[in-house]
Coordinates of C-alpha atoms and ligand atoms in Angstrom, one line a residue:
M1 CA -10.0 1.1 13.5
D2 CA -11.2 4.7 13.8
T3 CA -12.8 4.9 10.4
G4 CA -16.4 5.0 11.6
A5 CA -17.3 2.0 9.5
L6 CA -19.6 -0.5 11.1
V7 CA -18.8 -4.2 10.8
R8 CA -21.6 -6.6 11.4
D9 CA -21.5 -10.3 11.1
A10 CA -24.5 -12.5 10.2
E11 CA -25.7 -12.9 13.8
S12 CA -26.0 -9.2 14.3
A13 CA -27.2 -8.5 10.8
E14 CA -30.6 -7.4 12.0
T15 CA -28.9 -4.4 13.5
L16 CA -27.7 -3.1 10.1
R17 CA -28.4 0.6 9.7
Y18 CA -29.2 0.9 6.0
W19 CA -30.4 -2.6 5.0
Q20 CA -33.4 -4.7 5.8
V21 CA -32.3 -8.2 6.4
E22 CA -34.3 -11.4 6.0
E23 CA -33.0 -14.8 7.1
K24 CA -33.9 -17.7 4.8
E25 CA -33.0 -21.3 5.2
N26 CA -29.7 -21.2 3.3
E27 CA -29.0 -17.5 2.8
L28 CA -29.4 -14.0 3.9
V29 CA -31.4 -11.5 1.9
F30 CA -30.6 -7.8 2.1
V31 CA -32.8 -5.1 0.7
Y32 CA -32.3 -1.4 0.2
E33 CA -34.8 1.1 -1.2
L34 CA -33.3 3.3 -3.9
A35 CA -34.1 7.0 -4.5
E36 CA -34.7 8.1 -8.1
R37 CA -31.5 10.1 -8.2
D38 CA -29.2 7.4 -6.7
I39 CA -26.3 6.2 -8.7
V40 CA -25.1 2.8 -7.6
Y41 CA -21.4 2.4 -8.1
G42 CA -19.2 -0.6 -7.3
L43 CA -18.8 -4.3 -7.9
G44 CA -15.3 -3.9 -9.4
E45 CA -14.8 -6.3 -12.2
Q46 CA -18.3 -6.5 -13.6
V47 CA -20.2 -5.6 -16.8
R48 CA -22.7 -3.0 -17.5
G49 CA -20.7 0.2 -17.0
I50 CA -20.1 2.5 -14.1
N51 CA -23.7 2.9 -12.8
K52 CA -24.9 -0.6 -11.8
R53 CA -28.6 0.2 -11.9
G54 CA -30.8 -2.1 -13.9
G55 CA -28.6 -5.2 -13.7
R56 CA -28.2 -8.5 -12.1
Y57 CA -24.6 -9.5 -11.0
V58 CA -23.2 -12.6 -9.5
S59 CA -20.0 -12.8 -7.6
Y60 CA -18.7 -16.2 -8.4
N61 CA -15.3 -16.2 -10.1
T62 CA -15.6 -17.5 -13.6
D63 CA -13.4 -18.2 -16.6
N64 CA -15.6 -17.0 -19.4
P65 CA -14.6 -14.9 -22.4
H66 CA -18.1 -13.7 -23.2
H67 CA -18.0 -10.4 -21.5
T68 CA -21.5 -9.3 -22.5
D69 CA -23.9 -7.2 -20.5
D70 CA -25.8 -10.2 -19.4
M71 CA -22.8 -12.3 -18.3
P72 CA -23.3 -12.3 -14.5
S73 CA -19.8 -13.3 -13.4
L74 CA -16.3 -12.6 -14.5
Y75 CA -13.0 -13.5 -12.9
G76 CA -13.1 -11.5 -9.7
S77 CA -15.5 -10.8 -6.9
H78 CA -15.6 -7.3 -5.5
N79 CA -18.7 -7.0 -3.3
L80 CA -18.8 -3.2 -2.7
L81 CA -21.8 -1.1 -3.4
L82 CA -21.8 2.7 -3.2
I83 CA -25.2 4.3 -3.3
D84 CA -24.7 7.9 -4.1
G85 CA -27.5 10.4 -4.0
D86 CA -28.3 12.6 -1.1
G87 CA -25.0 11.6 0.6
C88 CA -23.6 8.2 0.1
V89 CA -24.1 4.8 1.7
G90 CA -21.4 2.2 1.1
T91 CA -21.7 -1.4 1.9
F92 CA -19.2 -4.2 1.6
F93 CA -20.5 -7.8 1.7
D94 CA -17.5 -9.8 2.8
T95 CA -18.2 -13.4 1.9
P96 CA -16.0 -16.0 0.1
A97 CA -19.1 -17.7 -1.2
K98 CA -21.4 -16.8 -4.0
A99 CA -23.3 -13.4 -3.7
I100 CA -26.1 -12.2 -6.0
F101 CA -26.8 -8.5 -6.6
E102 CA -30.0 -7.3 -8.2
V103 CA -29.6 -3.5 -8.5
D104 CA -32.9 -1.9 -9.5
Y105 CA -33.3 -5.0 -11.7
H106 CA -36.3 -4.6 -14.0
G107 CA -36.8 -1.2 -12.4
S108 CA -37.7 -2.6 -9.0
G109 CA -36.4 0.5 -7.3
K110 CA -34.6 -1.7 -4.9
I111 CA -31.2 -3.4 -4.4
V112 CA -31.6 -7.0 -3.4
V113 CA -28.5 -8.9 -2.2
R114 CA -28.6 -12.6 -1.5
C115 CA -25.6 -14.4 -0.1
D116 CA -24.3 -17.2 2.1
K117 CA -24.8 -16.7 5.9
N118 CA -21.0 -16.7 6.2
V119 CA -20.8 -12.9 5.6
K120 CA -19.5 -9.8 7.3
V121 CA -21.3 -6.7 6.3
V122 CA -19.4 -3.4 6.5
E123 CA -21.6 -0.3 6.3
M124 CA -20.1 3.1 5.7
D125 CA -21.5 6.5 4.9
G126 CA -20.3 9.9 3.9
A127 CA -20.9 13.1 2.0
N128 CA -20.4 11.4 -1.4
A129 CA -19.2 8.3 -3.2
Y130 CA -15.6 9.6 -3.3
A131 CA -15.5 10.1 0.4
V132 CA -16.9 6.7 1.2
T133 CA -14.6 5.0 -1.3
R134 CA -11.6 6.6 0.4
E135 CA -12.9 5.3 3.7
F136 CA -13.2 1.8 2.2
L137 CA -9.7 2.0 0.8
S138 CA -8.4 3.0 4.2
L139 CA -10.1 -0.2 5.6
I140 CA -8.7 -2.6 3.1
G141 CA -5.1 -1.6 3.0
R142 CA -2.5 -0.2 0.7
S143 CA -2.5 -1.2 -3.0
F144 CA 0.3 -3.1 -4.5
I145 CA 3.0 -0.9 -6.0
P146 CA 5.0 -2.5 -8.9
P147 CA 8.4 -1.3 -10.1
L148 CA 8.6 1.6 -12.6
W149 CA 9.2 -0.7 -15.6
A150 CA 5.8 -2.2 -15.1
F151 CA 4.4 1.2 -16.0
G152 CA 6.1 0.8 -19.4
F153 CA 4.4 -0.9 -22.3
G154 CA 4.2 -4.7 -22.4
Q155 CA 3.8 -7.0 -25.3
S156 CA 2.3 -10.4 -25.0
R157 CA 0.7 -13.2 -27.1
W158 CA -0.4 -16.7 -26.5
G159 CA 1.6 -18.4 -29.2
Y160 CA 5.1 -17.1 -28.7
K161 CA 6.9 -20.4 -28.4
R162 CA 10.6 -20.1 -28.5
Q163 CA 13.4 -17.6 -28.0
K164 CA 13.3 -16.5 -31.6
D165 CA 9.6 -15.5 -31.3
I166 CA 10.6 -13.3 -28.4
D167 CA 13.6 -12.0 -30.3
A168 CA 11.3 -11.0 -33.1
V169 CA 9.1 -9.0 -30.8
A170 CA 12.1 -7.2 -29.2
D171 CA 13.5 -6.5 -32.7
G172 CA 10.2 -5.5 -34.1
Y173 CA 9.6 -2.9 -31.5
R174 CA 13.2 -1.6 -31.3
N175 CA 13.4 -1.4 -35.1
A176 CA 10.1 0.4 -35.4
D177 CA 11.3 2.8 -32.6
I178 CA 8.1 2.1 -30.6
P179 CA 8.9 2.0 -26.8
L180 CA 8.6 -1.3 -25.0
D181 CA 9.6 -2.5 -21.5
W182 CA 8.4 -6.1 -21.1
I183 CA 7.4 -9.2 -23.0
C184 CA 5.2 -11.9 -21.5
L185 CA 5.9 -15.6 -21.8
D186 CA 2.7 -17.5 -22.1
I187 CA 2.2 -21.2 -21.3
D188 CA 4.4 -22.4 -24.2
Y189 CA 7.7 -21.5 -22.4
M190 CA 7.1 -24.3 -19.9
D191 CA 7.9 -27.9 -20.3
R192 CA 4.5 -29.4 -21.2
Y193 CA 2.7 -26.7 -19.2
I194 CA 4.3 -27.8 -16.0
D195 CA 4.6 -24.8 -13.6
F196 CA 8.1 -23.7 -12.7
T197 CA 9.8 -25.5 -15.5
V198 CA 11.3 -24.1 -18.7
N199 CA 11.3 -25.9 -22.0
K200 CA 15.0 -26.3 -22.7
K201 CA 14.6 -26.8 -26.4
R202 CA 12.8 -23.5 -26.7
F203 CA 14.8 -21.6 -24.1
P204 CA 18.2 -23.3 -23.7
D205 CA 19.4 -20.9 -21.1
L206 CA 16.6 -18.6 -19.8
K207 CA 18.9 -17.0 -17.2
E208 CA 21.3 -15.8 -19.8
Y209 CA 18.5 -14.9 -22.1
A210 CA 16.7 -12.8 -19.5
E211 CA 20.0 -11.1 -18.8
S212 CA 20.6 -10.2 -22.5
M213 CA 17.0 -8.9 -22.8
R214 CA 17.4 -6.8 -19.7
S215 CA 20.5 -5.2 -21.2
R216 CA 18.2 -4.1 -24.0
G217 CA 15.8 -2.6 -21.5
L218 CA 13.3 -5.5 -21.7
R219 CA 12.0 -7.8 -19.0
L220 CA 10.5 -11.2 -19.4
V221 CA 7.2 -11.9 -17.6
P222 CA 6.3 -15.6 -17.4
I223 CA 2.8 -17.0 -16.7
I224 CA 2.1 -19.4 -13.8
D225 CA -1.1 -21.5 -13.9
A226 CA -2.9 -22.7 -10.8
G227 CA -3.0 -26.4 -11.6
V228 CA 0.1 -28.6 -10.9
K229 CA 0.6 -31.4 -13.3
V230 CA 0.1 -34.9 -11.9
E231 CA 3.3 -36.6 -13.0
P232 CA 6.0 -38.5 -11.1
G233 CA 9.2 -36.6 -11.4
N234 CA 7.4 -33.2 -11.4
E235 CA 9.0 -31.8 -8.2
T236 CA 6.2 -29.5 -7.4
Y237 CA 3.7 -32.3 -7.7
E238 CA 5.8 -34.7 -5.6
E239 CA 6.4 -32.1 -2.8
G240 CA 2.8 -31.1 -2.7
V241 CA 1.6 -34.6 -2.4
K242 CA 4.1 -35.5 0.3
R243 CA 3.2 -32.5 2.4
G244 CA -0.6 -32.6 2.0
Y245 CA -0.7 -29.3 0.2
F246 CA -3.3 -30.2 -2.5
C247 CA -7.1 -29.9 -2.4
T248 CA -9.0 -33.1 -1.7
N249 CA -12.0 -34.8 -3.2
H250 CA -15.2 -36.2 -1.8
E251 CA -13.6 -39.5 -0.8
G252 CA -10.7 -37.8 0.9
G253 CA -8.2 -38.5 -2.0
L254 CA -6.6 -35.8 -4.0
F255 CA -8.9 -33.8 -6.3
K256 CA -7.9 -34.2 -9.9
A257 CA -8.9 -32.0 -12.8
A258 CA -7.8 -31.4 -16.3
V259 CA -6.4 -28.1 -17.4
W260 CA -3.6 -27.3 -19.9
P261 CA -1.0 -29.7 -18.5
G262 CA -3.5 -32.6 -18.5
M263 CA -4.5 -33.9 -15.1
T264 CA -3.6 -31.6 -12.2
H265 CA -3.9 -31.1 -8.5
F266 CA -4.8 -27.6 -7.1
P267 CA -2.7 -26.2 -4.3
D268 CA -4.7 -25.6 -1.2
F269 CA -3.9 -21.9 -0.9
F270 CA -6.0 -21.7 2.2
Q271 CA -3.2 -23.4 4.1
P272 CA -0.6 -20.9 5.1
K273 CA 2.2 -23.5 4.8
C274 CA 1.0 -24.3 1.3
R275 CA 1.1 -20.6 0.3
E276 CA 4.6 -20.4 1.6
W277 CA 5.7 -23.5 -0.3
F278 CA 4.0 -22.5 -3.6
G279 CA 5.2 -19.0 -3.3
N280 CA 8.8 -20.3 -2.9
E281 CA 8.5 -22.3 -6.1
Y282 CA 8.7 -19.0 -8.0
R283 CA 12.3 -18.9 -6.9
K284 CA 13.0 -21.4 -9.7
L285 CA 12.4 -18.5 -12.1
T286 CA 13.6 -15.5 -10.0
D287 CA 16.9 -17.4 -9.8
M288 CA 17.0 -16.9 -13.6
G289 CA 16.6 -13.2 -13.3
I290 CA 12.8 -13.0 -13.6
E291 CA 11.2 -10.1 -11.8
G292 CA 7.6 -10.3 -12.9
F293 CA 4.8 -12.9 -13.2
W294 CA 1.2 -13.2 -14.2
N295 CA -1.0 -15.8 -12.5
D296 CA -3.6 -17.4 -14.7
M297 CA -6.4 -20.1 -14.5
N298 CA -6.9 -19.4 -10.8
E299 CA -10.7 -19.1 -10.5
P300 CA -9.7 -22.0 -10.8
A301 CA -10.6 -22.8 -14.4
I302 CA -11.3 -26.5 -15.0
F303 CA -11.8 -28.2 -18.3
Y304 CA -13.2 -31.4 -16.8
S305 CA -12.5 -33.6 -13.8
E306 CA -12.8 -37.3 -13.1
Y307 CA -16.0 -36.4 -11.3
T308 CA -17.6 -34.3 -14.0
G309 CA -16.3 -36.7 -16.7
V310 CA -18.4 -39.4 -15.1
L311 CA -21.3 -37.1 -14.3
N312 CA -21.5 -35.8 -17.8
A313 CA -21.5 -39.3 -19.2
L314 CA -24.4 -40.3 -16.9
T315 CA -26.6 -37.2 -17.2
P316 CA -28.4 -36.2 -20.4
S317 CA -27.7 -32.8 -22.0
P318 CA -29.2 -30.0 -19.9
S319 CA -32.6 -28.9 -21.0
T320 CA -33.3 -25.8 -18.8
E321 CA -31.3 -22.6 -18.4
S322 CA -30.5 -23.4 -14.8
E323 CA -29.0 -26.8 -15.6
K324 CA -26.6 -25.3 -18.1
E325 CA -23.7 -25.4 -15.6
T326 CA -20.2 -25.7 -16.7
N327 CA -18.0 -28.5 -15.5
A328 CA -16.2 -26.1 -13.2
Y329 CA -19.5 -25.2 -11.4
K330 CA -20.2 -28.9 -10.7
D331 CA -16.6 -29.4 -9.6
Y332 CA -16.7 -26.5 -7.2
R333 CA -19.2 -28.6 -5.2
N334 CA -16.9 -31.6 -5.2
F335 CA -13.6 -30.5 -3.8
Y336 CA -12.3 -29.5 -0.4
H337 CA -9.9 -27.3 1.4
N338 CA -8.2 -27.8 4.7
I339 CA -8.9 -24.5 6.6
D340 CA -7.5 -24.5 10.1
G341 CA -7.8 -28.3 10.2
K342 CA -11.5 -28.3 9.0
R343 CA -12.6 -29.7 5.7
V344 CA -14.4 -26.9 3.8
L345 CA -16.2 -27.4 0.5
H346 CA -14.6 -25.3 -2.2
D347 CA -18.0 -23.8 -3.2
K348 CA -18.2 -22.1 0.2
V349 CA -14.9 -20.2 -0.3
H350 CA -14.6 -20.2 -4.0
N351 CA -14.1 -16.5 -4.5
L352 CA -10.9 -16.4 -2.5
F353 CA -9.0 -19.1 -4.4
G354 CA -7.3 -16.8 -6.9
A355 CA -6.7 -14.1 -4.4
L356 CA -4.8 -16.5 -2.2
M357 CA -2.7 -17.7 -5.1
T358 CA -1.7 -14.0 -5.6
R359 CA -1.0 -13.7 -2.0
A360 CA 1.1 -16.8 -2.0
A361 CA 3.3 -15.5 -4.8
S362 CA 3.5 -12.0 -3.6
E363 CA 4.5 -12.7 0.0
Q364 CA 7.4 -14.9 -1.1
L365 CA 8.5 -12.8 -4.0
D366 CA 8.7 -9.9 -1.6
K367 CA 11.1 -12.0 0.6
M368 CA 13.2 -13.3 -2.3
L369 CA 13.7 -10.2 -4.3
P370 CA 15.6 -7.1 -3.2
G371 CA 13.3 -4.7 -5.0
R372 CA 9.7 -4.4 -6.1
F373 CA 8.3 -6.9 -8.6
L374 CA 5.5 -7.1 -11.1
L375 CA 2.6 -9.5 -10.3
F376 CA -0.9 -9.6 -11.8
S377 CA -3.6 -12.1 -11.6
R378 CA -6.7 -13.1 -13.5
S379 CA -8.9 -14.1 -10.6
S380 CA -9.2 -11.8 -7.5
Y381 CA -11.1 -10.8 -4.4
V382 CA -10.9 -7.6 -2.5
G383 CA -7.7 -7.7 -0.4
A384 CA -5.6 -9.2 -3.2
H385 CA -5.0 -5.6 -4.3
R386 CA -2.4 -5.5 -1.6
Y387 CA -0.5 -8.3 -3.3
G388 CA -0.7 -7.7 -7.0
G389 CA -2.6 -6.2 -9.8
I390 CA -5.2 -7.8 -12.2
W391 CA -5.9 -7.9 -15.8
T392 CA -9.5 -8.2 -17.0
G393 CA -9.2 -11.5 -18.8
D394 CA -10.2 -12.8 -22.1
N395 CA -11.9 -9.9 -23.9
A396 CA -12.2 -9.6 -27.6
S397 CA -11.1 -7.4 -30.5
A398 CA -14.3 -5.5 -30.6
W399 CA -15.3 -2.0 -30.0
D400 CA -17.8 -2.8 -27.2
H401 CA -14.9 -4.5 -25.3
L402 CA -12.9 -1.2 -25.5
V403 CA -16.0 0.5 -24.1
R404 CA -16.3 -2.0 -21.3
N405 CA -12.6 -1.6 -20.5
V406 CA -13.1 2.2 -20.1
K407 CA -16.1 1.8 -17.9
M408 CA -14.6 -1.0 -15.7
M409 CA -11.5 0.9 -14.8
P410 CA -13.0 3.3 -12.2
S411 CA -14.9 0.4 -10.6
L412 CA -11.6 -1.6 -10.2
N413 CA -10.1 1.5 -8.5
M414 CA -12.9 1.7 -6.0
V415 CA -11.9 -1.7 -4.6
G416 CA -8.1 -1.0 -4.6
F417 CA -7.0 -2.6 -7.8
L418 CA -5.1 0.3 -9.1
Y419 CA -2.7 -1.7 -11.1
S420 CA -5.1 -3.0 -13.7
G421 CA -5.9 -2.9 -17.4
A422 CA -7.3 -5.0 -20.2
D423 CA -5.7 -6.9 -23.1
T424 CA -5.2 -4.0 -25.4
G425 CA -6.4 -4.8 -28.8
G426 CA -8.5 -7.6 -27.5
F427 CA -7.6 -11.2 -26.7
G428 CA -10.0 -13.1 -28.9
G429 CA -10.7 -12.1 -32.5
N430 CA -8.7 -10.1 -35.0
C431 CA -7.8 -6.6 -34.2
G432 CA -7.8 -4.0 -37.0
R433 CA -5.6 -1.0 -37.2
E434 CA -8.1 1.6 -36.1
L435 CA -9.3 -0.3 -33.1
M436 CA -5.7 -1.0 -32.0
L437 CA -4.8 2.7 -32.2
R438 CA -7.9 3.9 -30.3
W439 CA -7.4 1.2 -27.7
L440 CA -3.7 2.1 -27.2
A441 CA -4.8 5.7 -26.8
F442 CA -6.9 4.7 -23.9
S443 CA -4.5 2.1 -22.4
A444 CA -1.8 4.8 -22.4
F445 CA -3.5 6.0 -19.3
T446 CA -4.1 2.7 -17.5
P447 CA -1.3 1.6 -15.1
L448 CA -1.2 -1.9 -16.8
M449 CA -0.6 -1.2 -20.5
R450 CA -0.3 -4.5 -22.3
N451 CA -1.0 -5.7 -25.8
H452 CA -2.1 -9.3 -25.6
S453 CA -3.9 -11.7 -28.0
A454 CA -4.9 -15.3 -28.3
I455 CA -3.3 -18.0 -30.4
L456 CA -4.6 -18.3 -34.0
T457 CA -5.9 -14.7 -34.0
R458 CA -4.3 -12.0 -36.3
K459 CA -0.9 -11.0 -34.9
Q460 CA -1.4 -7.6 -33.3
E461 CA 2.1 -6.3 -32.2
C462 CA 2.2 -2.6 -33.0
Y463 CA 4.9 -3.0 -35.7
R464 CA 2.8 -5.4 -37.7
Y465 CA 0.4 -2.7 -38.9
S466 CA 1.0 -0.2 -41.7
G467 CA 1.9 3.3 -40.8
T468 CA 3.9 2.6 -37.6
D469 CA 4.4 6.3 -37.1
D470 CA 0.9 6.5 -35.6
F471 CA 1.7 3.7 -33.2
R472 CA 5.0 5.3 -32.2
S473 CA 3.1 8.5 -31.6
I474 CA 0.6 7.0 -29.2
V475 CA 2.9 4.7 -27.3
S476 CA 5.6 7.4 -26.9
L477 CA 2.9 9.6 -25.4
R478 CA 2.7 7.0 -22.6
Y479 CA 6.4 7.4 -22.0
K480 CA 6.2 11.2 -22.0
L481 CA 3.5 11.0 -19.4
L482 CA 5.4 8.5 -17.2
P483 CA 6.4 11.1 -14.6
Y484 CA 2.7 11.9 -14.1
I485 CA 1.4 8.3 -14.3
Y486 CA 4.0 7.0 -11.9
S487 CA 3.6 9.9 -9.4
E488 CA -0.2 9.7 -9.4
Y489 CA -0.2 6.0 -9.0
V490 CA 2.2 5.9 -6.1
K491 CA 0.5 8.9 -4.4
A492 CA -2.9 7.2 -4.8
A493 CA -1.5 4.0 -3.2
L494 CA 0.2 5.9 -0.4
H495 CA -2.8 8.0 0.4
G496 CA -5.5 5.3 0.0
D497 CA -6.8 7.0 -3.0
M498 CA -8.0 6.1 -6.5
Y499 CA -6.0 6.5 -9.6
I500 CA -8.9 6.4 -12.1
K501 CA -12.2 8.0 -11.0
P502 CA -15.6 8.6 -12.6
L503 CA -16.3 12.3 -13.2
G504 CA -19.1 12.2 -10.6
F505 CA -16.5 11.6 -7.9
E506 CA -15.2 15.1 -8.3
Y507 CA -18.0 17.1 -10.0
A508 CA -21.5 17.1 -8.4
D509 CA -23.5 18.4 -11.5
E510 CA -26.0 15.9 -13.0
R511 CA -24.2 15.7 -16.4
S512 CA -20.9 14.8 -14.8
R513 CA -22.5 12.3 -12.5
N514 CA -24.0 10.4 -15.5
I515 CA -21.1 10.4 -17.9
E516 CA -19.5 7.0 -18.4
D517 CA -17.2 7.7 -21.4
Q518 CA -14.9 10.3 -19.8
L519 CA -12.7 9.6 -16.8
L520 CA -10.5 11.3 -14.3
V521 CA -6.9 9.9 -14.3
G522 CA -5.0 11.0 -11.3
D523 CA -5.6 14.4 -9.7
S524 CA -5.0 16.5 -12.8
I525 CA -6.2 14.8 -16.0
M526 CA -9.6 14.2 -17.6
I527 CA -9.7 11.9 -20.6
A528 CA -12.4 11.5 -23.3
P529 CA -11.3 8.6 -25.4
I530 CA -12.6 7.8 -28.8
I531 CA -14.3 4.4 -28.5
E532 CA -16.5 4.2 -31.5
K533 CA -15.7 2.6 -34.8
G534 CA -15.1 5.1 -37.6
A535 CA -15.5 8.1 -35.3
K536 CA -13.3 11.0 -36.2
D537 CA -14.7 13.3 -33.5
R538 CA -16.7 13.2 -30.3
V539 CA -18.4 15.5 -27.9
V540 CA -16.7 16.2 -24.6
W541 CA -18.2 17.6 -21.4
L542 CA -16.0 20.0 -19.5
P543 CA -17.4 20.5 -16.0
E544 CA -15.1 23.4 -15.5
E545 CA -12.6 25.4 -17.5
M546 CA -9.7 23.2 -18.5
T547 CA -6.5 23.1 -20.5
E548 CA -7.0 21.0 -23.6
V549 CA -3.8 19.1 -24.6
R550 CA -3.3 17.6 -28.0
Y551 CA -0.4 15.3 -28.7
D552 CA 0.2 14.2 -32.3
G553 CA 3.6 12.6 -32.1
N554 CA 5.5 15.8 -32.4
G555 CA 4.6 18.0 -29.5
F556 CA 2.0 19.2 -27.1
E557 CA -0.5 21.9 -28.1
C558 CA -2.4 23.5 -25.3
E559 CA -5.5 25.7 -25.2
Q560 CA -7.7 27.0 -22.4
I561 CA -11.3 25.8 -23.0
P562 CA -14.3 27.2 -21.0
K563 CA -16.8 25.0 -19.1
G564 CA -19.4 23.4 -21.4
L565 CA -19.9 21.0 -24.3
R566 CA -17.3 20.8 -27.0
R567 CA -16.8 18.8 -30.2
I568 CA -13.2 17.7 -30.8
Q569 CA -11.6 16.0 -33.8
V570 CA -9.0 13.4 -33.0
G571 CA -6.8 11.8 -35.6
L572 CA -5.7 8.2 -35.3
N573 CA -2.2 9.4 -34.5
E574 CA -3.4 11.8 -31.8
V575 CA -4.4 11.8 -28.2
V576 CA -6.4 14.7 -26.7
F577 CA -6.7 15.0 -22.9
Y578 CA -7.6 17.7 -20.4
I579 CA -5.9 19.3 -17.4
R580 CA -8.2 20.4 -14.6
K581 CA -8.3 24.0 -13.5
G582 CA -5.3 25.1 -11.4
R583 CA -3.5 21.7 -11.9
C584 CA -0.4 20.7 -13.7
V585 CA 0.9 17.6 -15.5
P586 CA 4.6 17.0 -15.8
V587 CA 5.8 15.6 -19.1
C588 CA 9.3 14.4 -20.0
K589 CA 11.0 13.5 -23.3
G590 CA 10.1 9.8 -23.1
G591 CA 12.4 7.1 -24.4
P592 CA 12.5 3.6 -25.8
C593 CA 12.1 2.1 -22.4
T594 CA 11.7 3.3 -18.8
A595 CA 15.4 2.7 -18.0
K596 CA 16.2 5.3 -20.7
T597 CA 13.4 7.8 -19.7
D598 CA 14.6 10.7 -17.7
M599 CA 11.8 11.2 -15.1
R600 CA 13.5 14.3 -13.7
D601 CA 13.6 16.3 -16.8
V602 CA 10.1 17.6 -16.9
V603 CA 8.0 20.4 -18.3
L604 CA 4.7 21.3 -16.6
L605 CA 1.6 21.7 -18.7
G606 CA -1.7 23.2 -17.4
D607 CA -2.6 26.4 -15.8
G608 CA -1.4 25.5 -12.3
E609 CA 1.9 26.6 -10.7
E610 CA 3.5 23.4 -9.4
Y611 CA 3.3 19.7 -9.3
R612 CA 4.0 17.2 -6.5
Q613 CA 6.1 14.6 -8.3
Y614 CA 7.0 11.2 -6.8
I615 CA 10.6 10.2 -7.7
D616 CA 12.6 7.1 -6.7
D617 CA 14.9 4.6 -8.3
G618 CA 11.9 2.7 -9.7
F619 CA 12.6 -0.4 -7.5
T620 CA 12.9 0.5 -3.9
K621 CA 10.5 -1.1 -1.4
D622 CA 10.9 2.0 0.7
V623 CA 8.1 3.9 -1.0
R624 CA 7.4 6.9 1.1
E625 CA 6.0 10.4 1.3
E626 CA 9.5 11.9 1.5
N627 CA 10.1 10.9 -2.1
I628 CA 7.6 13.4 -3.3
I629 CA 9.1 16.7 -4.4
T630 CA 7.5 20.0 -5.5
V631 CA 8.3 20.9 -9.1
K632 CA 7.5 24.5 -9.9
K633 CA 6.9 26.1 -13.3
A634 CA 10.0 27.5 -14.9
Ligands
MIG701 O1 -7.4 -21.3 -21.5 O2 -2.4 -19.2 -21.3 O3 -6.7 -15.4 -19.8 O4 -4.5 -14.5 -21.2 O5 -3.2 -16.2 -23.0 C1 -6.6 -20.2 -21.8 C2 -3.2 -19.1 -22.4 C3 -5.5 -19.9 -20.9 C4 -6.2 -17.7 -20.5 C5 -5.6 -16.3 -20.2 C6 -4.9 -15.8 -21.4 C7 -3.8 -16.7 -21.8 C8 -4.3 -18.1 -22.0 N1 -5.1 -18.6 -20.8

């Protein structure tokens, strides 16, 4: 590798260039002195916004819907820090075990990182955070590129049970003339939550059904959970047991834990043979014409196990904060993997589990399908971005969750997860009309744009709200922007670049460096979404002259705006975005789905002269530079 990055393992940790290292009995402690002006970027899927200063974060993949600012762990672990001030120092702490980051916590002026001794530390430096991020992206490899249809709008809900529920969604969108490309099947499509089965009463002929949906420009995207139901007759279970592909317990038997299907075994994704086998199981659904999946519960989430069941019965309720451990935490110290013939405690490699499930699926889907496929996961680790995307888990229908979504997106891009997005409208809770419209107006710019909600919450498909014109306006903007979104995404993946960036990555002035509610999307666009309840207007910072573009469902209105602060009004049916000086954005006519959207018929907005557009058939695995053409202004 000629990237200039230094890779140190624990034994040579004392030779780190930027960090002081102290060896404790069970861990290494790394310390970095911050300067006043330093912004600390990084940590991917984490709370507390773009600048991580002032917080404590724990990389330990966790299924927890309370995404508050003091929630130390979410579903992924992305141990990258970028300290940006006078130049930038980037450090990646590559450990599959728990890692704790205190970043100027309580105003200490220091970063303190504590982690397992099984760690490789990668130090990088460069002129600024953007340069260092690009170096990091070049180290970790090319991001997953899904097919074009995955950039269309997706509708999902935990609670769609049978074919007629899915029909209602398809009809609802088509009748309301709101574009849609895919519909998710949540756990109820399965036979009693058994992976790779289909409930025949609910979906008598999934193959035929998938085909008929496809002819309407709609794809079905089923969920796959990590746990395999323990039940004689369940093929996946029987095979897995026979071949020794499941995780083991303390006594050497198979580890058993309860999740949706009841008692399950977890595939030991650390074994290459197990990955190949499990990945091949997806064939049961691709044979029915399925081209996309979402992997869930792969932290892995555990309701309880035989072990914790007993333990909880024996131990009194926890009395101190540190004792308030979930069942899953206790279980993580009671099951084992077989890694290169060695028995390894799950706790030591916990953060890789979900990532390896994604890898298992992705590698085999790649072999079994002629074209590109959609795959996104809940749990992740850096590296899994090569195999699939992620969604940000069980958020809620609340304004602060929209805010968190906005602020998390650039951090996910720093660690390669370009294909990502949140449950638009919120998973838990009841989403009102205003929140849904504002959230859609933001999600219109995120590669993964999916409306998803939990069972028993208010139904939140776009056509269920009054005044569907407003919803059509926002979602159709997404389809008009597809030539841009698709091109910028693929170019970012091809060039080891980000798709969504903080303003500070391109503009060095202090105001830009500290803005967290405006983002750069691709190379040309700056967005300033409305993320406050009841707000009809907001203040926007323009770090340079830009073209302001307003879309209200009818057409685009453009105006040159000088550098500086500006207050804009934005109606619920509108989206306002900005095009950077000298740049262009191609827009097309849109359509009811990607298959009916003509990506070649574009008009260029903005004061630039030309645009480098990426065009292919939307499926080919041969994604290459030569597919980029120069479109000039008419
Ligand atoms: O314990 O499959 O994050 O998106 O709808 C809940 C049901 C399990 C969690 C996922 C969510 C999904 C839900 N799953």
